[in-house]
Short mmCIF file of C-alpha atoms and ligand atoms in Angstrom, two decimals:
data_model
loop_
_atom_site.label_atom_id
_atom_site.label_comp_id
_atom_site.label_asym_id
_atom_site.label_seq_id
_atom_site.Cartn_x
_atom_site.Cartn_y
_atom_site.Cartn_z
CA MET I 1 -80.83 42.36 -225.37
CA GLY I 2 -81.54 41.82 -229.18
CA ILE I 3 -85.04 42.65 -230.49
CA LEU I 4 -86.69 39.90 -232.22
CA ALA I 5 -88.85 41.64 -235.25
CA PRO I 6 -91.37 38.75 -236.55
CA SER I 7 -92.38 39.85 -240.23
CA ILE I 8 -95.36 39.25 -240.87
CA LEU I 9 -95.04 38.22 -244.20
CA SER I 10 -94.95 34.31 -243.57
CA ALA I 11 -98.44 35.41 -241.63
CA ASP I 12 -101.91 33.96 -241.59
CA PHE I 13 -103.57 36.61 -243.33
CA THR I 14 -106.77 35.63 -242.55
CA ASN I 15 -106.01 35.81 -239.00
CA LEU I 16 -103.26 38.69 -238.96
CA ALA I 17 -104.58 40.51 -235.94
CA GLN I 18 -104.40 37.42 -234.51
CA GLN I 19 -100.76 35.98 -235.40
CA ILE I 20 -99.82 39.42 -234.02
CA LYS I 21 -100.90 38.81 -230.72
CA LEU I 22 -99.49 34.89 -230.62
CA VAL I 23 -95.67 36.76 -231.76
CA GLU I 24 -96.07 39.26 -229.15
CA ILE I 25 -96.96 36.86 -226.49
CA GLY I 26 -93.65 34.73 -227.64
CA GLY I 27 -91.68 38.09 -226.68
CA ALA I 28 -91.50 40.16 -230.07
CA ASP I 29 -90.52 43.56 -229.84
CA TRP I 30 -91.29 44.92 -233.02
CA ILE I 31 -93.46 43.90 -236.44
CA HIS I 32 -91.56 43.51 -239.36
CA CYS I 33 -93.81 44.50 -242.80
CA ASP I 34 -91.99 43.26 -245.96
CA VAL I 35 -93.99 45.81 -248.59
CA MET I 36 -93.02 44.39 -252.22
CA ASP I 37 -93.94 45.76 -255.35
CA GLY I 38 -93.52 43.50 -258.01
CA GLN I 39 -90.48 45.55 -259.48
CA PHE I 40 -87.61 46.15 -257.34
CA VAL I 41 -88.81 42.52 -255.94
CA PRO I 42 -90.17 39.43 -258.38
CA ASN I 43 -93.07 39.48 -255.55
CA ILE I 44 -96.11 41.75 -254.34
CA THR I 45 -97.32 42.09 -250.91
CA PHE I 46 -99.30 44.61 -249.68
CA GLY I 47 -98.94 48.38 -248.84
CA PRO I 48 -100.35 51.26 -246.35
CA LEU I 49 -103.80 49.71 -245.67
CA ILE I 50 -102.46 46.45 -244.14
CA VAL I 51 -99.47 48.51 -242.41
CA LYS I 52 -102.84 50.25 -241.26
CA ALA I 53 -104.14 47.05 -239.90
CA ALA I 54 -101.75 46.05 -238.49
CA ARG I 55 -101.39 49.63 -236.38
CA ARG I 56 -104.82 48.46 -234.89
CA ALA I 57 -103.81 44.92 -233.48
CA THR I 58 -100.91 46.02 -231.97
CA LYS I 59 -99.06 48.94 -229.86
CA LEU I 60 -95.54 47.31 -230.67
CA PRO I 61 -93.30 49.51 -233.31
CA LEU I 62 -93.95 49.03 -236.85
CA ASP I 63 -91.20 48.15 -238.27
CA VAL I 64 -91.63 49.08 -242.71
CA HIS I 65 -89.30 47.27 -245.04
CA LEU I 66 -90.14 49.27 -248.96
CA MET I 67 -88.44 46.93 -251.22
CA ILE I 68 -90.59 49.20 -253.97
CA LYS I 69 -89.12 51.22 -256.98
CA ASN I 70 -89.13 55.01 -255.91
CA PRO I 71 -90.02 54.27 -252.34
CA GLU I 72 -89.87 58.16 -252.40
CA ARG I 73 -93.34 57.93 -252.99
CA TYR I 74 -94.59 56.30 -250.65
CA ILE I 75 -92.75 56.90 -247.25
CA GLU I 76 -95.67 59.69 -246.08
CA ASP I 77 -98.49 57.17 -247.02
CA PHE I 78 -96.92 54.42 -244.64
CA VAL I 79 -95.86 57.08 -241.48
CA ASN I 80 -99.90 57.78 -241.58
CA ALA I 81 -100.93 53.93 -241.91
CA GLY I 82 -98.34 53.66 -238.73
CA ALA I 83 -95.25 53.26 -239.71
CA ASN I 84 -92.42 53.51 -236.71
CA HIS I 85 -89.33 52.91 -238.84
CA ILE I 86 -89.16 53.00 -242.83
CA LEU I 87 -86.45 50.18 -244.50
CA VAL I 88 -85.03 52.18 -247.63
CA HIS I 89 -82.15 50.25 -250.00
CA TYR I 90 -79.28 51.35 -250.84
CA GLU I 91 -79.63 50.06 -254.37
CA GLU I 92 -82.44 52.00 -255.27
CA VAL I 93 -82.52 55.70 -253.54
CA ILE I 94 -80.41 58.19 -255.24
CA HIS I 95 -80.41 60.78 -253.03
CA LEU I 96 -80.11 58.67 -249.88
CA ASN I 97 -78.86 61.50 -247.72
CA ARG I 98 -82.28 63.39 -248.71
CA THR I 99 -84.62 60.51 -248.50
CA ILE I 100 -83.39 59.63 -245.01
CA SER I 101 -83.62 63.35 -243.81
CA TYR I 102 -87.04 62.92 -245.58
CA ILE I 103 -87.98 60.16 -243.47
CA LYS I 104 -87.22 61.92 -239.87
CA GLU I 105 -88.81 65.26 -240.65
CA LEU I 106 -92.15 63.01 -240.97
CA GLY I 107 -90.75 61.34 -237.35
CA ALA I 108 -90.33 58.14 -238.00
CA ASP I 109 -86.57 56.12 -237.41
CA ALA I 110 -84.52 55.92 -240.86
CA GLY I 111 -83.21 52.42 -241.91
CA VAL I 112 -81.01 51.64 -244.67
CA VAL I 113 -81.24 48.19 -246.35
CA ILE I 114 -78.10 46.64 -248.78
CA ASN I 115 -78.66 43.50 -250.47
CA PRO I 116 -76.73 40.20 -249.69
CA SER I 117 -73.88 41.54 -252.68
CA THR I 118 -73.80 45.11 -252.17
CA PRO I 119 -70.65 45.65 -249.77
CA VAL I 120 -70.92 47.28 -246.19
CA HIS I 121 -68.65 49.86 -247.13
CA VAL I 122 -71.12 51.81 -249.60
CA VAL I 123 -72.82 52.97 -246.47
CA ARG I 124 -69.93 54.55 -244.65
CA ASP I 125 -70.77 57.89 -245.60
CA ILE I 126 -75.15 57.94 -244.76
CA ALA I 127 -74.56 55.81 -241.13
CA GLU I 128 -74.03 58.47 -238.91
CA TYR I 129 -77.61 60.02 -240.26
CA ILE I 130 -79.52 56.65 -239.56
CA ASP I 131 -80.86 54.32 -236.70
CA GLN I 132 -80.72 51.34 -238.82
CA LEU I 133 -78.69 49.35 -241.18
CA LEU I 134 -80.54 45.91 -242.14
CA ILE I 135 -77.98 43.83 -243.80
CA MET I 136 -79.95 41.40 -246.03
CA THR I 137 -79.28 37.71 -245.44
CA VAL I 138 -81.73 36.24 -248.56
CA ASN I 139 -82.33 38.11 -251.71
CA PRO I 140 -85.35 40.03 -251.28
CA GLY I 141 -88.49 39.12 -252.19
CA TYR I 142 -89.52 35.92 -250.68
CA GLY I 143 -89.84 34.55 -247.55
CA GLY I 144 -88.78 30.57 -246.28
CA GLN I 145 -85.24 30.86 -248.05
CA LYS I 146 -81.79 30.09 -246.46
CA PHE I 147 -79.79 32.59 -244.62
CA ILE I 148 -76.49 33.15 -246.87
CA SER I 149 -73.28 32.00 -245.51
CA ASN I 150 -71.13 35.49 -245.58
CA SER I 151 -73.61 37.68 -244.02
CA ILE I 152 -72.25 36.88 -240.51
CA ARG I 153 -68.86 38.66 -242.10
CA ARG I 154 -70.33 41.15 -243.56
CA ILE I 155 -72.02 41.50 -239.47
CA LYS I 156 -68.84 42.03 -238.09
CA GLU I 157 -67.82 44.19 -241.18
CA ALA I 158 -71.14 46.65 -239.77
CA VAL I 159 -70.03 46.56 -235.63
CA GLU I 160 -66.44 47.83 -237.02
CA LEU I 161 -67.78 50.61 -239.58
CA ARG I 162 -69.59 52.28 -236.74
CA LYS I 163 -66.83 51.82 -234.67
CA ASN I 164 -64.71 53.64 -236.74
CA ILE I 165 -66.94 56.65 -236.97
CA SER I 166 -68.84 56.09 -233.74
CA GLY I 167 -72.20 55.73 -235.13
CA LYS I 168 -75.72 54.93 -233.48
CA PHE I 169 -77.27 52.63 -235.92
CA LEU I 170 -79.05 49.36 -234.88
CA ILE I 171 -77.20 46.22 -237.26
CA GLN I 172 -80.16 44.28 -237.95
CA ILE I 173 -80.72 41.08 -240.10
CA ASP I 174 -83.18 40.22 -242.33
CA GLY I 175 -83.78 36.78 -244.05
CA GLY I 176 -83.04 32.63 -242.71
CA VAL I 177 -83.07 33.43 -239.41
CA ASN I 178 -84.06 30.69 -237.13
CA PRO I 179 -82.12 29.08 -233.96
CA ILE I 180 -78.88 28.05 -235.44
CA THR I 181 -78.67 31.53 -237.33
CA ALA I 182 -80.08 33.62 -234.95
CA LYS I 183 -77.06 32.52 -232.56
CA GLN I 184 -74.56 32.96 -235.09
CA ALA I 185 -75.33 36.06 -236.01
CA PHE I 186 -76.13 37.48 -232.64
CA GLU I 187 -72.59 36.92 -231.10
CA ALA I 188 -71.40 38.55 -234.33
CA GLY I 189 -73.55 41.49 -233.50
CA ALA I 190 -76.32 41.54 -234.84
CA GLU I 191 -79.23 43.33 -233.11
CA ILE I 192 -82.25 43.54 -234.75
CA PHE I 193 -83.58 39.72 -236.20
CA VAL I 194 -86.53 40.00 -238.76
CA THR I 195 -87.96 36.49 -238.73
CA GLY I 196 -90.64 35.20 -240.48
CA SER I 197 -90.74 31.14 -241.39
CA SER I 198 -89.23 29.95 -238.84
CA ILE I 199 -92.07 31.98 -236.92
CA PHE I 200 -95.21 31.72 -238.36
CA LYS I 201 -95.11 28.46 -240.33
CA GLU I 202 -94.08 26.44 -236.69
CA ASP I 203 -97.24 25.12 -234.80
CA ASN I 204 -96.48 26.94 -231.45
CA ILE I 205 -96.66 30.56 -232.73
CA SER I 206 -95.49 32.29 -229.64
CA ALA I 207 -92.92 29.38 -228.67
CA ALA I 208 -90.96 29.37 -231.79
CA ALA I 209 -90.49 33.52 -230.90
CA MET I 210 -90.34 32.35 -227.37
CA GLU I 211 -87.38 30.10 -228.38
CA ILE I 212 -85.06 32.86 -231.10
CA LYS I 213 -86.13 35.41 -228.26
CA ASN I 214 -83.91 33.41 -225.45
CA LEU I 215 -81.47 33.18 -228.16
CA ILE I 216 -80.41 36.41 -228.43
CA THR I 217 -80.68 37.52 -224.92
C1 LIG E 301 -87.23 39.03 -247.84
C2 LIG E 301 -87.95 38.84 -246.74
C3 LIG E 301 -87.73 38.05 -245.97
C4 LIG E 301 -88.60 37.99 -244.67
C5 LIG E 301 -88.19 36.62 -243.64
O1 LIG E 301 -87.63 39.43 -248.87
O2 LIG E 301 -87.60 40.67 -245.73
O3 LIG E 301 -86.18 37.79 -245.33
O4 LIG E 301 -88.50 39.31 -243.88
O5 LIG E 301 -88.60 35.42 -244.05
P1 LIG E 301 -87.94 34.24 -243.52
O6 LIG E 301 -87.61 34.62 -241.94
O7 LIG E 301 -89.24 33.55 -244.33
O8 LIG E 301 -86.62 34.13 -244.56
ZN1 LIG E 302 -87.78 42.69 -244.86
#
């Protein structure tokens, strides 16, 4: 059974609580929060304040994707704001093993994110310590982009890597996920599906969420 994690990046922020309610009705399992600082990625989105607001709006796990420089500085703030999972980028964290341990010491699940051009094998020696491997299926920074076609091969490589190390991490994808790409990725072995515009930009948000949820079940 796949995990549906709608990204609030594409939600209507004037009505965040109601938007979250709608995806809950549509079968969402987690709520994905895309944090961007305008440095690691071109866009700026939000910080712990919005995570805290989302925390008040839902009981679902908050899956916080840190697309920021030096994320170690803010991990505790996001956990205190209510984050259940903290995802940091391999490309940005020099002492990744220490950061993953720190996230877990704070009581959150720890995930590593790799950009589309970062080979899957680079996470081999951290993979046994993480709860999630997030394979970016678009270049981070914006919602509404096109699914990068070699992502299916990369998902299969992650499945193979996990088998080789008897790992326990879940395989997550983020970006350009729609009913077509979700099904392809699910068949390749993806388990967590971050979906923004394919849900929140639809007229019927709950039905759009349900459609993808049914394809990954
Ligand atoms: C990119 C963001 C997006 C977002 C999903 O940095 O992480 O991938 O979550 O956006 P959609 O589903 O609209 O591509
Ligand atoms: Zn994300």
